[in-house]
Amino acid sequence: MKSIILNRRAALGAGAMLALGAYSARAQSKLPPITIVINQSPWFASFRQTVELYEKETGAKVNLDVNPFAGSLEKQRNSVRAASGQYDVLIMNSGWFAEMYAGGFVEAITDIDPGFKLDKDVYTLGDTVYYDPAKKVMTPAGKLMSMPISPLIPLLYYRGDLYKRDGLKTPETFAELEANARKLHSPPKMFGIVQRGARGPHTVAYDFYPYLYGHGGGIFKDQAAADYSVTLNDEKGRAALDYYIRLAREAGHPKTAAFDQTEVIQQMVTGQAGHIMMVIAAWSQMDDPTKSAVVDKVEFAPTPHVAGVPTSPGLGHWLGGISKNVPDDRKRAAVEFFRWFQTAQAQTASAKLGAIPISAAAYRDPISEERRFRWMKPMADSLKHAVNIYQFPEASEVIAILELGLNRAIAGEITSVAALNGMADEIHAVMAKHNYKTGKAAPLK
Amino acid sequence: MTDAVSAGGGESAREDAVWRWLMLAPAGLLLALFSVLPVVNLFALSFLNITWKDGRSTMSAAGLAHYLALPADNLFRAGLANTLVFALFAVLGQLLLGFFLALLTSRIRRGAILYRTIFILPILIPGIVIGAIWKLMYNPDFGLINQTFGLVGLGPFDWLKSADTALMSVIIVDVWHWTPFCFLLFLAGLESLPQDVYEAAELDGATWLQELLYVTLPMMAPTILVTMAFRLIVAFKVFDEVYLLTSGGPGTSTEVISFTIYQRFFTEDRAGYGSAMSVVVIFITALLLVLALAARRRRESAT
């Protein structure tokens, strides 16, 4: 048995560490309880367990107010616009965090605690954690406004067992994906690909982003340069939408226009889909024997793209912001939670609980080599190409336009050209109404 | 003396009027506070734009812009058209079924209470439970409806996810949900009809159909009109069934006007525009009520 010898200095050091630890735990336990408003998503269970771990380790108390996607936004708006806020931490989606920044509803973390530093391994996700209110842009020159909570982007999920059976190669381009999807397509038992084409708060638009940006297209010319000229209805946009619809009609599910996330995941876990492009948060359901008929059969890859364009998953991430209109002690307690949450240990632990880590440290951890975490490598490869779709607070108006136009095109109510031209006109009107520098391309014919 | 009496009577009438208004005033004030004021506020908001900066709201005049933008709004147009179709077919179905069930129940002497209880059950079920029940019923994999069709070799059909059947499916749910309301009103109406008219018709040798067409229906017309007006107004406000079953899709096939307002006002946070849309819907609903009341008045004056 190996003996441990303590000299006087080591003993003093250990004593000091213990005392510090005890003080830290005592200091944490004195923190007031905080309330986090959050949505019910596939990744929520792992977040809840991570919060429980925080409570156990520190003695702090965290209350979670869990809501549907749209309900969470509504509660956040009501809270931040009141004289005194109900929620200390707002879990904000990529579709609305800009609204919270620009509206002045979120307090910069470094304004609450000037000593707070974002860990160097934490992904800044298109620098969306920063905001410069004077220039209205998201750059590291701005203030640290939020902490990444879930760095969600879509990945391609595919049936590895069927790929092996048919000798298929993991698709990198859209052409390869289409060929493989057609090969596996055998309805009604197996659909080559199942897409999320339903209209919702941020549903079909989010599903379409990897297609649009992976074709080299985009909604606006250059958001970083504040040029909001609408480019949605250019040839790249048309190629992307035509591809999406062709895939749905010829190698996809006939009810694509009505399928939301639940149905798409359901098709995959019941073994009826060859491919899905789905937010990575759903990975744990694939290998859960109580929910899945395809345990250990699903593989992951970055979303496809055309030659010369990198994989371009749209950020559908979640950020944690601290409300401006809550008492200072609760703000500080929220900062303490963030301080703990961003550590490599907390992130690795949360990954083991099923969460998607926000820290590169967790992706370097040996767990990423384990079979059940096989999504980590493609995730790390994709994160550096993730696209921040919206940088302005009126994003919800643009999303609503996309949701309707895309859904109608997929449902066959209107042609892709009519949909793209119509959406471009409406988005242009929105940007002009809010006094952004904008313009529009000649309509597609 | 006569003059004195008359003067005294006039004074008493004036006093009565004063007291009448005084007694009514609290209720009137409450009504103004809780009913009229919010609508006035909504109307005022429909001419404004609201933006948020530094945690504070800023209002700016929008003039008629919100109202002028409505005709070009695809979702508003689809919502209005679908709501009209929905209200028309759902109310027609409810009136026919409700009347038929009431007619049958009014003739039952034994077990009438049991039938009444069974027929009114759907109206007692909360909307969210109705959504769950019918989502299961319409399920293409294990839903009761598809299983029934499967017995004769048909289907499965994805009722809620096909643009061809989604609106019809939601209408069926609404008919199921609200027929008991019509049933109850019709049953009360039928049971209050004077029996001597029926006895006279019987003596004259009227058949069952003649009795229905020339006795029951004319006498029930006011009840039918009022029920139809109530139901039309409520059907025009449909939201929960659409939200729970289809969320307005696929495409715009089940988009209804309340759902459009919800999206524009709440999801997109466009309070001014959403208010303008709401004002238009309030106007249309009020118009329906006025038309129904006018039809009733015309009928009453004709008889």
XYZ file of C-alpha atoms in Angstrom:
748
model
C 0.000 0.000 0.000
C 1.312 3.376 -0.961
C 1.808 5.612 2.020
C 1.191 9.338 1.937
C 3.730 11.469 3.770
C 2.749 14.990 4.730
C 5.406 17.493 5.597
C 4.598 20.665 7.526
C 4.323 22.894 4.431
C 2.074 20.431 2.625
C -0.067 20.060 5.695
C -0.430 23.827 6.018
C -1.257 24.115 2.325
C -3.837 21.367 2.509
C -5.327 23.004 5.580
C -5.539 26.333 3.799
C -7.176 24.730 0.778
C -9.707 22.977 2.973
C -10.458 26.206 4.807
C -10.871 28.023 1.482
C -13.095 25.270 0.186
C -15.190 25.392 3.322
C -15.392 29.194 3.060
C -16.320 28.987 -0.602
C -19.029 26.442 0.122
C -20.268 28.597 3.017
C -20.178 31.736 0.872
C -22.079 29.929 -1.897
C -24.647 28.612 0.530
C -25.309 32.194 1.647
C -26.283 33.160 -1.867
C -29.961 33.891 -2.309
C -31.948 31.404 -4.411
C -32.155 32.279 -8.093
C -34.877 31.501 -10.591
C -34.117 30.469 -14.147
C -36.798 30.627 -16.831
C -36.172 27.948 -19.402
C -37.879 26.059 -22.200
C -38.735 22.375 -22.344
C -36.329 21.049 -24.981
C -34.659 17.696 -25.607
C -31.605 19.012 -23.698
C -33.555 20.225 -20.673
C -33.213 17.020 -18.627
C -29.420 17.233 -18.754
C -29.508 20.926 -17.792
C -31.727 20.154 -14.829
C -29.302 17.467 -13.676
C -26.384 19.866 -14.138
C -28.196 22.421 -11.975
C -28.803 19.747 -9.353
C -25.079 19.006 -9.399
C -24.387 22.710 -8.817
C -26.793 22.760 -5.886
C -25.175 19.657 -4.397
C -21.638 20.957 -4.773
C -22.243 24.488 -3.543
C -25.341 24.395 -1.378
C -26.888 27.122 -3.517
C -30.547 26.954 -4.504
C -31.816 27.261 -8.070
C -35.468 27.218 -9.115
C -36.358 26.297 -12.680
C -39.470 27.650 -14.375
C -39.982 25.309 -17.319
C -42.163 26.265 -20.289
C -42.858 25.426 -23.915
C -40.665 27.310 -26.413
C -43.072 30.169 -27.141
C -44.279 30.292 -23.543
C -40.741 30.821 -22.297
C -40.289 33.850 -24.548
C -43.611 35.293 -23.418
C -42.729 34.882 -19.740
C -39.325 36.453 -20.287
C -40.843 39.463 -22.030
C -43.386 39.935 -19.269
C -40.725 39.664 -16.566
C -38.114 41.976 -18.066
C -40.663 44.662 -18.929
C -42.053 44.815 -15.407
C -40.693 47.228 -12.807
C -39.337 44.287 -10.852
C -38.395 41.059 -12.610
C -39.473 37.592 -11.584
C -36.644 35.710 -13.289
C -32.961 36.189 -12.535
C -31.583 34.192 -15.430
C -33.203 34.170 -18.851
C -32.402 31.215 -21.082
C -32.579 32.981 -24.447
C -32.795 31.332 -27.851
C -30.854 32.457 -30.916
C -34.130 33.855 -32.238
C -34.629 36.371 -29.443
C -31.449 37.087 -27.456
C -30.752 40.129 -29.670
C -34.158 41.514 -28.638
C -33.134 41.174 -24.987
C -29.725 42.800 -25.551
C -30.990 45.695 -27.653
C -34.006 46.282 -25.422
C -31.684 46.830 -22.454
C -33.244 43.977 -20.508
C -30.055 42.013 -19.821
C -27.231 43.275 -17.621
C -23.658 42.660 -18.732
C -22.049 39.986 -16.560
C -18.922 42.092 -16.213
C -21.011 45.038 -15.008
C -22.282 42.882 -12.154
C -18.871 41.422 -11.394
C -15.992 43.259 -13.084
C -13.670 40.402 -12.107
C -15.619 37.832 -14.094
C -13.700 36.285 -16.994
C -15.131 34.044 -19.640
C -13.123 30.819 -19.642
C -10.843 30.663 -22.685
C -12.281 27.265 -23.675
C -15.892 28.444 -23.762
C -17.274 28.804 -27.293
C -18.457 32.342 -27.949
C -20.781 31.072 -30.692
C -20.364 33.662 -33.378
C -19.487 36.154 -30.627
C -23.135 36.262 -29.710
C -22.232 36.433 -26.017
C -20.964 39.993 -26.583
C -22.886 43.130 -27.419
C -21.865 46.661 -28.118
C -24.992 48.747 -27.465
C -23.534 51.865 -29.072
C -22.745 50.182 -32.379
C -25.508 47.563 -32.038
C -23.159 44.778 -33.063
C -21.989 41.550 -31.488
C -18.220 41.657 -31.263
C -15.689 40.868 -28.514
C -15.183 44.645 -28.268
C -18.600 44.816 -26.666
C -19.585 43.750 -23.157
C -19.976 40.149 -22.030
C -23.756 39.886 -21.942
C -24.410 36.199 -21.510
C -23.087 32.704 -20.888
C -23.595 29.977 -23.489
C -25.927 27.369 -22.071
C -26.420 24.980 -24.958
C -24.436 25.450 -28.190
C -27.066 23.879 -30.372
C -26.458 23.395 -34.048
C -27.845 20.717 -36.325
C -25.821 17.690 -37.340
C -26.623 15.040 -39.909
C -27.860 11.874 -38.208
C -27.678 8.811 -40.425
C -28.177 5.085 -40.111
C -24.647 3.714 -39.870
C -25.852 0.104 -40.001
C -27.650 0.676 -43.331
C -24.664 2.578 -44.675
C -22.465 -0.421 -43.833
C -24.971 -2.830 -45.399
C -25.165 -0.830 -48.641
C -21.512 0.204 -48.734
C -22.340 3.936 -48.580
C -19.913 6.702 -47.738
C -20.680 9.420 -45.168
C -22.030 12.331 -47.246
C -20.136 15.586 -47.303
C -21.986 17.287 -50.143
C -25.678 17.742 -50.781
C -25.383 15.637 -53.950
C -23.983 12.741 -51.896
C -26.719 13.130 -49.295
C -29.407 13.059 -51.996
C -27.915 9.965 -53.627
C -27.727 8.135 -50.285
C -31.228 9.224 -49.261
C -32.643 7.970 -52.552
C -30.812 4.681 -52.068
C -32.375 4.150 -48.631
C -35.812 5.475 -49.594
C -38.384 2.697 -49.468
C -41.685 4.148 -48.253
C -43.744 3.617 -46.189
C -41.308 1.536 -44.120
C -38.232 3.656 -44.671
C -37.911 7.281 -45.767
C -34.586 8.380 -47.204
C -34.668 11.580 -45.176
C -37.194 13.134 -42.805
C -37.244 16.922 -42.574
C -38.824 19.381 -40.168
C -41.043 21.413 -42.482
C -43.852 22.497 -40.131
C -44.611 26.114 -39.377
C -43.885 27.131 -35.801
C -42.085 29.690 -33.662
C -38.696 28.764 -35.170
C -39.226 25.433 -36.893
C -38.955 25.066 -40.669
C -36.729 28.147 -40.930
C -34.238 26.581 -38.530
C -34.345 23.346 -40.533
C -33.688 25.270 -43.753
C -30.623 27.273 -42.611
C -28.013 24.488 -43.208
C -29.436 24.049 -46.715
C -29.444 27.780 -47.445
C -26.039 28.619 -46.005
C -24.594 25.263 -47.173
C -25.482 26.337 -50.716
C -23.545 29.563 -50.159
C -26.745 31.598 -49.806
C -28.021 33.746 -46.984
C -30.863 35.976 -45.866
C -28.843 39.187 -45.768
C -25.810 40.456 -47.639
C -23.526 41.191 -44.671
C -24.960 41.510 -41.192
C -21.541 42.076 -39.569
C -21.187 45.184 -41.728
C -24.787 46.166 -40.946
C -25.800 45.662 -44.579
C -29.232 44.082 -44.449
C -29.835 43.944 -48.177
C -32.000 40.884 -48.738
C -30.291 38.128 -50.729
C -32.684 35.304 -49.888
C -34.143 35.240 -53.388
C -30.921 34.889 -55.330
C -29.941 31.818 -57.349
C -28.295 30.197 -54.322
C -31.467 30.621 -52.307
C -33.479 29.089 -55.118
C -31.059 26.157 -55.426
C -31.315 25.554 -51.670
C -35.117 25.646 -51.521
C -35.556 23.587 -54.681
C -33.149 21.024 -53.249
C -34.999 20.922 -49.919
C -38.356 20.427 -51.644
C -37.003 17.852 -54.111
C -35.490 15.885 -51.256
C -38.811 16.001 -49.380
C -40.874 14.932 -52.366
C -38.608 12.316 -53.897
C -36.669 10.851 -50.997
C -38.493 12.241 -47.971
C -41.720 11.971 -46.021
C -45.005 12.973 -47.686
C -46.018 14.876 -44.549
C -42.851 16.965 -44.346
C -44.871 20.202 -44.270
C -46.519 19.099 -41.024
C -43.535 17.550 -39.289
C -42.035 19.260 -36.250
C -39.046 18.178 -34.189
C -40.974 15.517 -32.263
C -42.171 13.754 -35.408
C -38.738 13.886 -37.042
C -37.032 12.380 -33.989
C -39.835 9.843 -33.736
C -39.238 8.728 -37.328
C -35.535 8.232 -36.612
C -35.880 6.373 -33.324
C -38.568 4.096 -34.743
C -36.217 3.132 -37.554
C -38.238 4.778 -40.340
C -35.720 7.428 -41.392
C -32.403 6.982 -43.138
C -31.265 10.523 -42.367
C -32.383 13.510 -40.361
C -30.745 16.884 -39.928
C -31.471 17.589 -36.338
C -30.226 19.711 -33.541
C -27.584 17.739 -31.674
C -29.553 17.862 -28.420
C -31.527 14.845 -29.604
C -28.481 12.536 -29.647
C -29.179 10.887 -26.295
C -32.601 9.710 -27.499
C -30.995 7.688 -30.292
C -29.198 5.368 -27.865
C -31.875 5.226 -25.179
C -33.239 1.659 -25.312
C -36.504 2.792 -23.716
C -37.121 5.238 -26.562
C -35.192 3.960 -29.536
C -35.290 0.985 -31.862
C -31.980 2.043 -33.408
C -29.658 1.959 -30.411
C -26.007 2.235 -31.513
C -27.049 2.349 -35.176
C -27.088 6.116 -35.673
C -23.941 7.949 -36.705
C -23.308 11.698 -36.855
C -21.654 14.014 -39.365
C -21.484 17.742 -40.105
C -24.377 18.978 -42.243
C -23.635 18.678 -45.983
C -22.722 21.577 -48.267
C -21.933 22.250 -51.896
C -18.350 22.129 -53.148
C -16.364 25.182 -52.127
C -18.648 26.082 -49.210
C -18.011 24.779 -45.676
C -20.639 23.026 -43.583
C -22.867 25.857 -42.365
C -25.140 24.875 -39.506
C -27.317 27.698 -38.225
C -26.880 28.533 -34.591
C -29.954 27.560 -32.666
C -28.118 27.998 -29.427
C -29.248 29.075 -26.018
C -27.619 31.782 -23.964
C -28.103 32.640 -20.300
C -28.555 36.334 -19.563
C -29.071 38.042 -16.211
C -32.134 40.279 -15.923
C -31.470 43.938 -15.254
C -34.576 44.399 -13.112
C -33.797 41.950 -10.281
C -32.066 42.678 -6.949
C -28.272 42.937 -6.979
C -27.684 39.986 -4.643
C -29.642 37.717 -6.991
C -27.639 39.040 -9.941
C -24.427 38.135 -8.095
C -25.806 34.708 -7.284
C -26.528 34.225 -10.990
C -22.926 35.194 -11.812
C -21.701 32.565 -9.336
C -23.758 29.959 -11.135
C -22.197 30.979 -14.458
C -18.714 30.911 -12.896
C -19.274 27.302 -11.881
C -21.102 26.332 -15.076
C -18.239 27.310 -17.408
C -15.576 25.209 -15.684
C -14.121 22.216 -17.521
C -15.211 19.916 -14.685
C -18.821 21.128 -14.779
C -18.921 20.882 -18.561
C -17.480 17.373 -18.658
C -19.919 16.328 -15.947
C -22.828 17.863 -17.846
C -21.741 16.056 -21.039
C -21.887 12.784 -19.137
C -25.417 13.733 -18.083
C -26.402 14.127 -21.728
C -25.781 17.841 -22.260
C -23.966 19.448 -25.165
C -20.865 21.060 -23.663
C -20.126 24.736 -24.228
C -16.429 24.289 -23.511
C -13.744 22.945 -25.839
C -12.196 21.343 -22.759
C -15.041 18.836 -22.607
C -14.557 17.922 -26.277
C -10.874 17.236 -25.546
C -11.718 15.069 -22.578
C -11.206 11.294 -23.025
C -15.004 10.830 -22.916
C -15.143 12.131 -26.500
C -13.458 8.857 -27.560
C -16.232 6.781 -26.031
C -18.714 5.194 -28.437
C -21.737 6.879 -26.845
C -20.141 10.314 -27.336
C -19.383 9.681 -31.022
C -21.205 12.926 -31.904
C -18.575 15.020 -30.144
C -15.987 15.040 -32.913
C -18.372 16.093 -35.730
C -19.849 18.599 -33.299
C -16.448 20.129 -32.549
C -15.708 20.193 -36.307
C -19.028 21.925 -37.029
C -19.039 24.481 -34.228
C -16.286 26.535 -35.818
C -18.442 26.978 -38.954
C -21.694 27.723 -37.142
C -23.569 30.689 -38.574
C -25.279 33.296 -36.411
C -28.413 33.969 -38.440
C -29.755 37.069 -36.686
C -28.016 40.014 -35.056
C -30.947 42.360 -34.701
C -33.825 42.552 -32.220
C -36.624 42.343 -34.774
C -35.564 38.798 -35.729
C -38.912 37.323 -34.668
C -40.656 39.247 -37.470
C -38.256 37.840 -40.051
C -38.544 34.330 -38.631
C -42.347 34.510 -38.885
C -42.059 35.490 -42.553
C -39.699 32.588 -43.253
C -41.845 30.132 -41.341
C -44.914 30.913 -43.411
C -43.224 31.228 -46.809
C -41.093 28.102 -46.490
C -43.939 26.028 -45.097
C -46.275 27.075 -47.910
C -43.651 26.194 -50.515
C -42.999 22.799 -48.943
C -46.731 22.122 -48.624
C -47.088 22.928 -52.322
C -49.350 25.950 -51.800
C -46.963 28.181 -53.766
C -43.876 27.671 -55.920
C -40.376 28.063 -54.536
C -39.868 31.172 -56.692
C -43.074 32.790 -55.458
C -42.147 31.895 -51.880
C -38.628 33.303 -52.129
C -39.713 36.504 -53.878
C -42.578 36.998 -51.442
C -40.420 36.390 -48.372
C -37.673 38.679 -49.708
C -40.182 41.502 -50.261
C -41.631 41.110 -46.786
C -38.222 40.909 -45.076
C -37.089 43.981 -46.989
C -40.194 45.835 -45.791
C -39.479 44.840 -42.179
C -35.849 45.990 -42.346
C -36.821 49.246 -44.052
C -39.542 49.863 -41.462
C -36.964 49.542 -38.694
C -34.534 51.855 -40.502
C -31.807 49.343 -41.311
C -29.645 49.743 -44.373
C -31.361 47.397 -46.779
C -32.094 46.671 -50.400
C -33.407 43.837 -52.493
C -32.326 41.785 -55.442
C -34.241 41.573 -58.705
C -37.055 39.058 -58.266
C -36.449 35.511 -59.422
C -38.226 34.458 -62.587
C -105.581 69.746 -7.598
C -105.082 67.866 -10.840
C -102.163 70.097 -11.679
C -100.668 69.518 -8.241
C -100.999 65.751 -8.635
C -99.512 65.948 -12.092
C -96.656 68.119 -10.849
C -96.085 65.726 -7.959
C -96.138 62.760 -10.356
C -93.590 64.436 -12.593
C -91.303 65.094 -9.683
C -91.654 61.522 -8.504
C -90.829 60.238 -12.000
C -87.746 62.442 -12.109
C -86.716 61.147 -8.688
C -87.245 57.587 -9.908
C -85.050 58.238 -12.910
C -82.316 59.742 -10.732
C -82.426 56.777 -8.383
C -82.468 54.356 -11.318
C -79.308 55.919 -12.743
C -77.676 56.085 -9.328
C -78.336 52.403 -8.732
C -77.061 51.514 -12.186
C -73.979 53.702 -11.925
C -71.673 51.271 -10.026
C -72.427 48.439 -12.463
C -72.058 50.849 -15.391
C -68.716 52.081 -14.085
C -67.448 48.554 -13.601
C -68.593 47.640 -17.092
C -66.809 50.676 -18.508
C -63.701 49.895 -16.502
C -63.405 46.232 -17.387
C -65.043 46.028 -20.813
C -65.076 49.323 -22.638
C -61.768 50.731 -21.426
C -59.638 47.750 -22.575
C -61.250 47.913 -26.006
C -60.634 51.669 -26.194
C -57.036 51.017 -25.143
C -56.707 48.331 -27.824
C -58.124 50.732 -30.395
C -55.660 53.457 -29.384
C -52.769 50.989 -29.501
C -53.672 50.038 -33.065
C -52.435 53.468 -34.229
C -49.071 53.161 -32.486
C -45.702 51.474 -32.861
C -44.049 50.229 -29.675
C -40.315 49.695 -29.366
C -38.100 48.923 -26.379
C -34.809 50.545 -25.449
C -32.901 50.629 -22.157
C -35.682 48.594 -20.621
C -38.304 51.236 -21.452
C -41.036 51.285 -24.065
C -41.276 54.029 -26.637
C -44.471 54.734 -28.535
C -44.614 56.434 -31.880
C -47.568 57.242 -34.114
C -48.233 54.779 -36.919
C -51.363 56.437 -38.277
C -53.410 54.030 -40.356
C -50.341 52.014 -41.396
C -51.324 48.902 -39.449
C -54.821 48.846 -40.908
C -53.545 49.493 -44.409
C -51.043 46.631 -44.084
C -53.732 44.083 -43.209
C -55.003 43.297 -46.732
C -51.469 42.455 -47.881
C -50.831 40.100 -44.949
C -50.961 36.532 -46.308
C -51.524 35.027 -42.901
C -54.348 37.440 -42.072
C -56.082 36.709 -45.380
C -55.732 32.948 -44.948
C -56.840 33.216 -41.321
C -59.940 35.198 -42.215
C -60.936 32.886 -45.065
C -60.407 29.722 -43.002
C -62.258 31.184 -40.025
C -65.288 31.897 -42.199
C -65.254 28.348 -43.607
C -64.660 26.927 -40.141
C -67.449 28.938 -38.507
C -69.940 28.192 -41.274
C -69.456 24.431 -41.408
C -68.852 23.890 -37.703
C -71.971 25.849 -36.691
C -74.083 24.202 -39.388
C -73.001 20.780 -38.160
C -73.634 21.684 -34.539
C -77.092 23.118 -35.259
C -78.195 20.084 -37.255
C -76.805 17.511 -34.855
C -77.871 19.439 -31.764
C -81.412 19.834 -33.065
C -81.646 16.192 -34.055
C -80.411 14.971 -30.675
C -82.699 17.389 -28.826
C -85.661 16.202 -30.872
C -84.885 12.576 -30.071
C -84.281 13.235 -26.389
C -87.454 15.306 -26.020
C -89.474 12.284 -27.107
C -87.824 9.850 -24.757
C -89.766 9.181 -21.614
C -87.442 6.663 -19.903
C -83.757 7.317 -19.303
C -83.940 10.892 -20.576
C -81.560 12.090 -17.845
C -78.980 9.480 -18.821
C -79.089 10.538 -22.485
C -78.864 14.218 -21.567
C -75.827 13.545 -19.388
C -74.092 11.578 -22.128
C -74.857 14.181 -24.793
C -73.515 17.103 -22.775
C -70.283 15.355 -21.730
C -68.028 16.859 -24.442
C -68.822 20.414 -23.369
C -67.607 19.623 -19.855
C -64.166 18.456 -20.998
C -61.361 21.049 -20.857
C -59.956 22.163 -24.216
C -56.491 20.748 -23.532
C -57.975 17.300 -22.858
C -60.020 17.544 -26.044
C -56.792 18.263 -27.909
C -55.178 15.176 -26.389
C -58.216 12.960 -27.067
C -58.484 13.930 -30.721
C -54.762 13.935 -31.367
C -54.858 10.286 -30.289
C -58.042 9.598 -32.276
C -56.500 11.001 -35.454
C -53.105 9.330 -34.974
C -52.153 7.583 -38.228
C -50.422 4.703 -36.441
C -52.732 3.774 -33.588
C -55.676 6.185 -33.738
C -59.179 4.821 -33.352
C -60.375 6.439 -36.575
C -57.661 4.873 -38.711
C -58.158 1.528 -37.011
C -61.841 1.689 -37.945
C -60.988 2.562 -41.546
C -58.420 -0.224 -41.502
C -61.189 -2.759 -40.832
C -62.521 -2.107 -44.334
C -59.073 -1.925 -45.869
C -58.792 1.870 -46.046
C -56.009 4.128 -44.859
C -54.141 4.896 -42.763
C -54.744 8.608 -43.289
C -52.794 11.348 -41.588
C -55.839 13.507 -40.965
C -54.138 16.437 -39.258
C -50.984 16.554 -41.329
C -52.549 16.577 -44.772
C -53.569 19.963 -46.168
C -56.642 18.305 -47.760
C -58.117 16.947 -44.538
C -56.689 19.089 -41.720
C -59.375 21.817 -41.652
C -62.184 19.281 -41.955
C -60.652 17.316 -39.075
C -60.561 20.382 -36.834
C -64.158 21.225 -37.778
C -65.233 17.719 -36.736
C -63.580 18.217 -33.341
C -65.389 21.528 -32.903
C -68.705 19.961 -33.880
C -68.110 17.198 -31.320
C -67.129 19.735 -28.673
C -69.915 22.275 -29.121
C -72.927 20.258 -30.288
C -73.971 19.758 -26.632
C -74.331 23.524 -26.282
C -76.842 23.609 -29.161
C -78.460 20.449 -27.839
C -79.096 22.015 -24.432
C -80.604 25.217 -25.828
C -82.743 23.315 -28.347
C -83.939 20.853 -25.734
C -84.985 23.710 -23.435
C -86.742 25.338 -26.395
C -88.532 22.159 -27.447
C -89.718 21.411 -23.929
C -91.197 24.875 -23.573
C -93.259 24.693 -26.777
C -97.053 24.723 -26.176
C -98.442 21.188 -26.423
C -101.907 22.277 -27.591
C -100.503 23.182 -31.011
C -99.194 19.640 -31.381
C -102.518 18.218 -30.251
C -104.289 20.346 -32.885
C -101.856 19.178 -35.557
C -102.427 15.584 -34.528
C -106.188 16.059 -34.767
C -105.709 17.499 -38.240
C -103.816 14.319 -39.189
C -100.377 15.909 -39.621
C -97.546 13.475 -40.236
C -94.298 13.529 -38.181
C -92.494 15.387 -40.937
C -95.320 17.943 -41.381
C -95.348 18.490 -37.620
C -91.605 19.128 -37.718
C -91.684 21.435 -40.744
C -94.856 23.421 -40.021
C -95.092 23.377 -36.230
C -91.790 22.706 -34.513
C -89.361 24.560 -36.772
C -91.361 27.813 -37.042
C -91.877 27.893 -33.292
C -88.214 27.081 -32.654
C -86.911 29.684 -35.111
C -86.073 32.333 -32.450
C -84.160 29.755 -30.395
C -82.330 28.516 -33.485
C -81.376 32.070 -34.441
C -80.060 32.923 -31.000
C -78.139 29.639 -30.778
C -76.675 30.214 -34.218
C -75.605 33.737 -33.277
C -73.941 32.536 -30.084
C -72.182 29.716 -31.841
C -71.052 31.826 -34.797
C -69.457 34.316 -32.455
C -67.713 31.617 -30.419
C -66.661 29.728 -33.562
C -65.150 32.903 -34.925
C -62.930 33.021 -31.849
C -61.659 29.424 -32.175
C -58.079 29.077 -30.975
C -57.382 26.160 -28.628
C -58.427 23.384 -30.997
C -56.259 24.756 -33.801
C -53.324 25.496 -31.500
C -53.384 22.006 -30.018
C -54.092 19.988 -33.138
C -52.391 21.680 -36.096
C -50.856 25.043 -35.099
C -52.399 26.485 -38.237
C -50.667 24.134 -40.680
C -49.810 22.416 -42.882
C -49.178 25.551 -44.901
C -52.048 27.848 -44.056
C -54.707 25.169 -44.334
C -55.939 25.538 -40.732
C -54.799 29.059 -39.998
C -57.593 30.867 -38.158
C -57.777 34.511 -37.280
C -57.267 34.116 -33.500
C -54.115 32.143 -34.164
C -52.880 34.852 -36.537
C -53.451 37.483 -33.854
C -51.591 35.316 -31.341
C -48.609 35.083 -33.674
C -48.511 38.716 -34.681
C -49.237 40.143 -31.258
C -47.400 37.772 -28.938
C -44.831 35.710 -30.833
C -43.656 38.560 -33.033
C -44.294 41.142 -30.318
C -46.027 43.551 -32.704
C -48.509 45.037 -30.262
C -49.677 47.856 -32.564
C -50.243 45.652 -35.586
C -51.766 42.885 -33.485
C -54.157 45.421 -31.969
C -55.265 46.594 -35.406
C -55.967 43.000 -36.349
C -57.889 42.488 -33.106
C -59.996 45.594 -33.698
C -60.975 44.313 -37.146
C -61.956 40.944 -35.678
C -63.990 42.610 -32.912
C -65.762 44.607 -35.621
C -66.537 41.491 -37.657
C -67.803 39.628 -34.577
C -69.971 42.591 -33.605
C -71.302 42.722 -37.150
C -72.288 39.056 -36.948
C -74.129 39.732 -33.702
C -75.944 42.732 -35.168
C -76.948 40.745 -38.262
C -78.258 37.876 -36.126
C -80.224 40.246 -33.876
C -81.622 42.066 -36.904
C -82.737 38.773 -38.421
C -84.451 37.856 -35.171
C -86.152 41.246 -34.969
C -87.347 40.972 -38.570
C -88.777 37.555 -37.853
C -90.506 38.737 -34.671
C -92.064 41.712 -36.408
C -93.214 39.480 -39.286
C -94.986 37.128 -36.874
